[in-house]
Amino acid sequence: MLYKASSVILLGHQVASSNRCQEITEAAIAAGYRHLDTAHCYQVEDELGKALRSKIQQGIIRREDMFVVSKLWCTYFAPEDIPVCLNKSLSDLQLDYLDLYLVHFPVGLQKGDEFFPAKDGKTLTTDIDYVDVWRGMEALKASGKVKSIGVSNFSIQQLERLLSVAKVPPAVNQVELHPYLVQSDLITYCKSKNIALTAYCPFGSPDKPKEMHRGDKDPEKLLEDPVVGNIAVKHRRTPAQILLRYHIEQDIATIPKCINEVQILENKQSTSSEQCQGAAETAIAAGYRHLDTAHCYQNEVELGKALRFKIQQGIIRREDMFVVSKLWCTYFAPEDIPVCLNKSLRDLQLDYLDLYLVHFPVGLQKVGDELFPVKDGELLATDTDYVDVWRGMEALKASGKVKSIGVSNFSIEQLERLLSVAKVPPAVNQVELHPYLVQSDLIEYCKSKNIALTAYSPFGSPDRPKELQRGDKDPEKLLEDPVVGEIAAKHKRTPAQVLLRYHIEQDIVVIPKSVKPNHILENTKIFDFSLDEEDMRALRSLNRDWRACILEQLESHPFYPFK
């Protein structure tokens, strides 16, 4: 079998007018697409070839990782023209061979410079028999320049006739398929003959030019169909993802035409089962290489699956990733510190962490698996000293299971005390930072001690549950602040991008929490603009010392950091 259809979503390149073909193809390869569908008549093969070459040179893919499909156009049906069309595709694609080559349509057209030659308003066809064309396709396969051959837009009757004379049966029939064009008989027939089906126009081709629409009988409104919409709501997916999954359920490979990175990443998620795993896969595909998690986030199993999947796909190697986790406060006893780390490593399917942090300086009692043990409404803290916890962290670093160690939510005074006794100084302090919580003194101190800062909650944690918000003094409205909005408008950026860039300008690592593909992509586009000093002053002037994360129940503890 050419490929397992239940795991295949191809990237279609059916838009000759797109000058973004190379960019979109590179995004698709980065997102994990390994099956690319094109054709001579799409007029994009030179751009696609540049994208393939770029990703091969970058080491993201090898040629053998890719499954590239192209098609013989109808003006090249003469025996001497069949290899000419193939060779042009190979030259444009910068490839030595194709994985699959298809007869694009069973009807030949007269040769010339036009793809659709016409005279007096009539298309100029030929009487060349597709059976004769197939003999030329078999010769191409014998030459080794194509690994497999197939057809497109062939009916059952045409397939029957072809099979009756073919020395090499067609491996694939690529046809239009979607819920408005089910074609059950064709699906059943192809499966009975071991001909793989590939579905094009799975969304009904909604972006087709208006002059090509056929009124009420055109499927261009398929994405808006209420039945599709209801199923999408049921599964918390987009209509597009439902239509792609419709084909996957039938073991039919499908070719969504994607014109932007968000669509590419959303379409990949049509086979994901967990939001966290899907978000992590999307982030890796979008270029993220720094993943921040923690034992208490309870998502390390899903993150581990995403990492393993992307490593198996060849998108990343382990050494490409910088993975951070954290020691939770119920594991501060010396014997429990390695237990917490080992659980994280097991769940993440990793042999080591790049960075391991003490999550908070106050210890909590170990009561079963509870993250926040409570009795009589009080959070059960311990008097374990974070200095003693640090000795356990140093032992983890010595073991090789963590490359670097650091802290989170530590104050200047706590860092001073820790540095006075530490054999290994903390590499990082991960703290809440944003324009409503500027913390200039902490930033200056950490820089003076070569402690890298990482900013969490850069948007003020707007999606925190309402019961955890603290009224007028909560930073959850930061994204809506008019000053942030004005700076965003000035730079033609989103407020989120401005808030991320605010940290980059200060050489502070920032970790935005994102689960939606459009936000994940948006957050990467912050390195092609700068905030000037006026912008930075305006943002710093918003400081109100408002925190999203405070753990008020521990305020009386001597190691509570936010005093």
Short mmCIF file of C-alpha atoms in Angstrom, two decimals, residues 332-333 361-363 382-386 388-389 557 559:
data_model
loop_
_atom_site.label_atom_id
_atom_site.label_comp_id
_atom_site.label_asym_id
_atom_site.label_seq_id
_atom_site.Cartn_x
_atom_site.Cartn_y
_atom_site.Cartn_z
CA PHE A 332 10.25 18.90 49.49
CA ALA A 333 11.37 16.03 51.77
CA PRO A 361 9.68 28.47 48.18
CA VAL A 362 7.00 27.23 50.62
CA GLY A 363 6.63 23.49 51.21
CA THR A 382 5.53 22.64 56.24
CA ASP A 383 8.58 24.34 57.73
CA THR A 384 10.97 22.68 55.25
CA ASP A 385 13.67 25.21 54.36
CA TYR A 386 14.10 25.92 50.65
CA ASP A 388 17.64 22.24 52.21
CA VAL A 389 15.48 21.63 49.12
CA HIS A 557 4.43 31.67 56.23
CA PHE A 559 9.07 31.78 53.35
#
